[in-house]
Tab-separated table of C-alpha atoms in Angstrom:
chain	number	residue	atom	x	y	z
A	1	UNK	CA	176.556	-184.260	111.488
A	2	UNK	CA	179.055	-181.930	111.858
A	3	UNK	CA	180.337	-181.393	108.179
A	4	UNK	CA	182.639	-177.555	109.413
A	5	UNK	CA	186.011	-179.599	108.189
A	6	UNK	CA	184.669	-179.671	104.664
A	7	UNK	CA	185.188	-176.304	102.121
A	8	UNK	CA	183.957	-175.598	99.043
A	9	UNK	CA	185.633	-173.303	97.313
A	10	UNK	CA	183.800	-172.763	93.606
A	11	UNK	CA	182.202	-175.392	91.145
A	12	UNK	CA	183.604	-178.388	92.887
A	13	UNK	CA	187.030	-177.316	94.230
A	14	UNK	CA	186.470	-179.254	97.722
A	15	UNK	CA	188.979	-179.152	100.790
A	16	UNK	CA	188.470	-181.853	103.476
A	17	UNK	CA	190.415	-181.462	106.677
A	18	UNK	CA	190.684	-185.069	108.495
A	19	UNK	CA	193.661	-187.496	109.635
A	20	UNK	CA	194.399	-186.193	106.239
A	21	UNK	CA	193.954	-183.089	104.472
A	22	UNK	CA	192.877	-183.372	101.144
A	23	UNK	CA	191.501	-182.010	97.975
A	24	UNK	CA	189.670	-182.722	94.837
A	25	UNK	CA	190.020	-180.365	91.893
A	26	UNK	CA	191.309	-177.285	93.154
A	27	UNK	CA	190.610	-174.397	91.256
A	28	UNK	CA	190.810	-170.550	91.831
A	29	UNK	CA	192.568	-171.212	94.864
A	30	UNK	CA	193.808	-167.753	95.640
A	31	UNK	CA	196.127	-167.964	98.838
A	32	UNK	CA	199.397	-170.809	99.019
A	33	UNK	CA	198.046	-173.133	101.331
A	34	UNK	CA	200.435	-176.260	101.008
A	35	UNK	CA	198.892	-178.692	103.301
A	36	UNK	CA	197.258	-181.127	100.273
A	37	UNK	CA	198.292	-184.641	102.030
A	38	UNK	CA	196.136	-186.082	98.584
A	39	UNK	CA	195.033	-184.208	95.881
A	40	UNK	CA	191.929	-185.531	93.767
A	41	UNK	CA	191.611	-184.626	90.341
A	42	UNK	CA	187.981	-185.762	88.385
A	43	UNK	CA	188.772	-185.274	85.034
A	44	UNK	CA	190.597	-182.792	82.620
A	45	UNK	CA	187.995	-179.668	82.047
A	46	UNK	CA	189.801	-176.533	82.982
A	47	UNK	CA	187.745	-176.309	86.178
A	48	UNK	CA	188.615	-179.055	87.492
A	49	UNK	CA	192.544	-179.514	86.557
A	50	UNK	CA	193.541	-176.104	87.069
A	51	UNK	CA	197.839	-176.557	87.649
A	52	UNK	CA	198.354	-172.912	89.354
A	53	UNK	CA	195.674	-174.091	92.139
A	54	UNK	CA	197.380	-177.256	92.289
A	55	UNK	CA	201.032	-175.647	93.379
A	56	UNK	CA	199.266	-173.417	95.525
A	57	UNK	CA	197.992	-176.294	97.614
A	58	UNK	CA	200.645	-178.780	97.253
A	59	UNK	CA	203.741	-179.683	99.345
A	60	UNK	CA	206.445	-181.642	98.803
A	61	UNK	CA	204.977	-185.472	100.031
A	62	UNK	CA	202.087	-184.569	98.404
A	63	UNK	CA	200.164	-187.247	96.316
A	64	UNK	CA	197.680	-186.427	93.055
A	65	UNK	CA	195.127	-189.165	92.337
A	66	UNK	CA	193.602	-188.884	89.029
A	67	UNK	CA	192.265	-190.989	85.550
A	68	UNK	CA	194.724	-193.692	84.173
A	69	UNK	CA	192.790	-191.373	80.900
A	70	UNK	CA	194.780	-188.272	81.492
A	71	UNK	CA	198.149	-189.773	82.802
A	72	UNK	CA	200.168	-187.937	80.292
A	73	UNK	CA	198.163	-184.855	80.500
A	74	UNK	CA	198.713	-185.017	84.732
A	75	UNK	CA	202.503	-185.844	84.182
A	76	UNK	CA	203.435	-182.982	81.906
A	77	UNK	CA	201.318	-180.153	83.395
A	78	UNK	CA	200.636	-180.890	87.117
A	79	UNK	CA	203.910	-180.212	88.163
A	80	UNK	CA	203.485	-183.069	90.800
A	81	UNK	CA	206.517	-185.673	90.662
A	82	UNK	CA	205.725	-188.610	88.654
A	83	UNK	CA	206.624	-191.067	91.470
A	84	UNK	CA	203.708	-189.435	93.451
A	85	UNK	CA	201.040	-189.807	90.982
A	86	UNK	CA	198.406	-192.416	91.158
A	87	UNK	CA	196.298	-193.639	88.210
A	88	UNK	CA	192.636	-195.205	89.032
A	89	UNK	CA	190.387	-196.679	86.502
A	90	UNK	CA	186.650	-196.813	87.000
A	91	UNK	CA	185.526	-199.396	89.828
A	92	UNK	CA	189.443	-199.303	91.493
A	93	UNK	CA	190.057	-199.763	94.826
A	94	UNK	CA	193.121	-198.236	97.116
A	95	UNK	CA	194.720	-197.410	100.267
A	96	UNK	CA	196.687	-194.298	100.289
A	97	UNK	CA	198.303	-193.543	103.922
A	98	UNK	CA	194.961	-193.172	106.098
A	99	UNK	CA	192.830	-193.433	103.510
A	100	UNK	CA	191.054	-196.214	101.382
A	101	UNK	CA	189.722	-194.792	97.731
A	102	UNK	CA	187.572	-196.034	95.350
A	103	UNK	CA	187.107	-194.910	92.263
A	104	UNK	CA	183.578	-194.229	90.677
A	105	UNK	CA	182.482	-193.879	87.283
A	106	UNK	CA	181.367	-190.174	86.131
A	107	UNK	CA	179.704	-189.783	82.978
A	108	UNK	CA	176.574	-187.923	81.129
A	109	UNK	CA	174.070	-190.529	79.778
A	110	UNK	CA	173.174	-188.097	76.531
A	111	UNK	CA	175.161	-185.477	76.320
A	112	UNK	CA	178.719	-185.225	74.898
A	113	UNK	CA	180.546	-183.274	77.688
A	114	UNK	CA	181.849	-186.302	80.199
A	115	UNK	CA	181.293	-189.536	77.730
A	116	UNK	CA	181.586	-192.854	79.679
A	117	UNK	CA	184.263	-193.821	77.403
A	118	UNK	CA	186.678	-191.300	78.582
A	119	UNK	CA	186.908	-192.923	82.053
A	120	UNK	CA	186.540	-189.837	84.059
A	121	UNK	CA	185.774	-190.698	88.171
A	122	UNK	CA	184.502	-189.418	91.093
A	123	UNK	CA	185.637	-190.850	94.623
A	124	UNK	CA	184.702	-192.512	97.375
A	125	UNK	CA	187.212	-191.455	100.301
A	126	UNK	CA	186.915	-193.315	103.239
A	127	UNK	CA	189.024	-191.261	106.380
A	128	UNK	CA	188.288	-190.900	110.197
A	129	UNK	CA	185.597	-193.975	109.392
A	130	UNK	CA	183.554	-191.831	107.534
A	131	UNK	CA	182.917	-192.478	103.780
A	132	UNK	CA	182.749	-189.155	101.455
A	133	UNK	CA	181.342	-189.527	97.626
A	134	UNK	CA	182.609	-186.646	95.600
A	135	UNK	CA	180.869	-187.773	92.313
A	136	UNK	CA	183.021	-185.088	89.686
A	137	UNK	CA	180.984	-183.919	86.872
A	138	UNK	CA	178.273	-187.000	86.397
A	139	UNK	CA	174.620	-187.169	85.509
A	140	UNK	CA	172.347	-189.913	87.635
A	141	UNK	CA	173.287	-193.344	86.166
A	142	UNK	CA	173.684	-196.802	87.073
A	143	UNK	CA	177.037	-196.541	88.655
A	144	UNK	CA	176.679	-193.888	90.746
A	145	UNK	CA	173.344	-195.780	91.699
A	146	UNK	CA	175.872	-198.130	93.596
A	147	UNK	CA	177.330	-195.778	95.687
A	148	UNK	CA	177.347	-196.017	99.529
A	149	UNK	CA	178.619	-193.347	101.210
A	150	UNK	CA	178.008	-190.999	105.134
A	151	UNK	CA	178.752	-187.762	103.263
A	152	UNK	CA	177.919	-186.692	99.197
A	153	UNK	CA	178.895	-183.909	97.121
A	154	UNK	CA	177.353	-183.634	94.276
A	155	UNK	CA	176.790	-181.384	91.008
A	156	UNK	CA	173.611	-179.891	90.944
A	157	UNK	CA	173.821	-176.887	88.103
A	158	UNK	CA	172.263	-178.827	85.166
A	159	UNK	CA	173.503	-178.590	81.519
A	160	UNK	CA	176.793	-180.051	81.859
A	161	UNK	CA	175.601	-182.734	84.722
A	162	UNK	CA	172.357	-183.610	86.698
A	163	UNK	CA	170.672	-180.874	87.373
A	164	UNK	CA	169.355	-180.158	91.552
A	165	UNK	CA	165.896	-181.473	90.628
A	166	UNK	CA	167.494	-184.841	89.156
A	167	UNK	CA	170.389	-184.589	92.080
A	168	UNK	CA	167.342	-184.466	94.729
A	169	UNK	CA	165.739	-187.522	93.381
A	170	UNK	CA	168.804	-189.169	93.306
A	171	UNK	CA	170.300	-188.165	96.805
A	172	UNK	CA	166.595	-189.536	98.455
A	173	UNK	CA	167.475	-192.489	97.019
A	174	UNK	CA	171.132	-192.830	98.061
A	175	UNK	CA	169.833	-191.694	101.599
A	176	UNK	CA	173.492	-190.157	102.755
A	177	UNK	CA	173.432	-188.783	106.116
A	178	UNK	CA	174.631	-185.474	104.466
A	179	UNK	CA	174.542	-183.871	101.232
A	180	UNK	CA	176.571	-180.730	99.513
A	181	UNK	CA	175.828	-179.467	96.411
A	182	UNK	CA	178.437	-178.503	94.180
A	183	UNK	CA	179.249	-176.976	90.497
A	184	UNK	CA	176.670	-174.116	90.565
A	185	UNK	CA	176.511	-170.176	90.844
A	186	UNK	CA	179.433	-169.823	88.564
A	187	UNK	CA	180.508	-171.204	85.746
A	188	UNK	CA	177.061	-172.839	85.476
A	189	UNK	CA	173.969	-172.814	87.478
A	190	UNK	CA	172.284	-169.954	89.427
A	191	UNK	CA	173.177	-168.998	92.972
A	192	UNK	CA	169.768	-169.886	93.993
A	193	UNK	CA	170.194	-173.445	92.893
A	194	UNK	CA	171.482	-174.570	96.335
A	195	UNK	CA	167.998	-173.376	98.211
A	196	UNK	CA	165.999	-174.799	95.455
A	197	UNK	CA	167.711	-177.983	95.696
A	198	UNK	CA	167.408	-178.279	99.460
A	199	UNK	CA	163.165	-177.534	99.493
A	200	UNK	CA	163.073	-180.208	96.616
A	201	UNK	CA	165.029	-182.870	99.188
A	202	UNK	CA	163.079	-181.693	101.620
A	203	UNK	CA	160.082	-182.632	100.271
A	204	UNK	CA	161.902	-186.107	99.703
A	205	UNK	CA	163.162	-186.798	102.495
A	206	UNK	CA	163.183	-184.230	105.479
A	207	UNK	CA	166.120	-186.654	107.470
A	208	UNK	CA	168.708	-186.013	105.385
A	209	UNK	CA	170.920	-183.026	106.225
A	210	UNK	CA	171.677	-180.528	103.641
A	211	UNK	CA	174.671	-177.763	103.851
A	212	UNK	CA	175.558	-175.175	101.199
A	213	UNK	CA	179.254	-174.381	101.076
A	214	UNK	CA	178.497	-172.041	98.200
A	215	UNK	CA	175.568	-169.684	98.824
């Protein structure tokens, strides 16, 4: 599967160039792109809703998607019209232009960083009729258990979310045709993580592709 339209930029600032061009929490983008058709936004940790990437990579139709959670936090910092905001709650579905959305929940299952209560998502972006999970900052739980997707990109770095052993477990299960690890050699997580992560797949299931976009 040919998976060149997708970039990672650091921790889980994702670009993916389609019938639509869009991006889920930007962050350290460092040259003004403006093409963001849709920009995703996960949840409200610095890393993730970083405003200066957003006006780097917005244009003027551009539409944010984000947590009904942090609408007032989106409105006043974002610097993205209110009109062109969009609020999901966990388990929503959407269409936005040439893409349909859903809305998945992302939460630790003991730990106190991403509580389930705070109604952070990831996404399910269906465009060019194939179906992307970006999961946001999550650990393995029932609701992401659900998930049916072509393409994943997950967290893999541990501490603040699954960590690659618990991410290769879970990605044998989900049995994508393609997987991308995300939010490691940073911020979190060793560079080395990625490799690791694809031998322990591997020796889960040797069909599924693996590509890092960060090593």
């Amino acid at each position: 599967m040919n998976l060149d339209n997708i970039t990672v930029n650091t921790q889980s600032s994702i670009r993916i160039e389609g019938s639509e061009t869009v991006y889920f929490d930007p962050f350290e983008v460092e040259s003004e792109k403006h093409d963001a058709d849709v920009i995703f936004i996960t949840h409200e940790h610095h890393d993730h809703f970083d405003p200066g990437s957003i006006t780097k990579v917005k244009k003027e139709s551009t539409i944010l998607v984000a947590p009904k959670s942090m609408k007032d936090k989106v409105i006043s910092e974002s610097g993205i019209a209110p009109e062109k905001c969009v609020f999901m709650e966990p388990g929503e579905k959407q269409e936005q232009g040439e893409i349909m959305i859903e809305a998945v929940p992302a939460y630790n299952k003991m730990k106190p960083f991403h509580t389930k209560g705070k109604n952070w998502i990831g996404y399910i972006v269906k465009m060019d009729n194939i179906c992307y999970y970006v999961a946001g900052d999550t650990d393995v739980n029932e609701d992401i258990k659900k998930v049916q997707c072509d393409v994943a990109l997950i967290p893999i770095g541990g501490h603040f979310t699954m960590d690659k052993k618990q991410a290769a477990n879970y990605i044998a299960d989900l049995k994508p045709k393609a997987v991308i690890p995300t939010h490691y050699g940073s911020i979190i997580g060793n560079k080395s993580d990625g490799q690791d992560f694809m031998k322990a797949l591997d020796q889960l299931d040797s069909e599924i592709q693996v590509e890092l976009k960060l090593s």
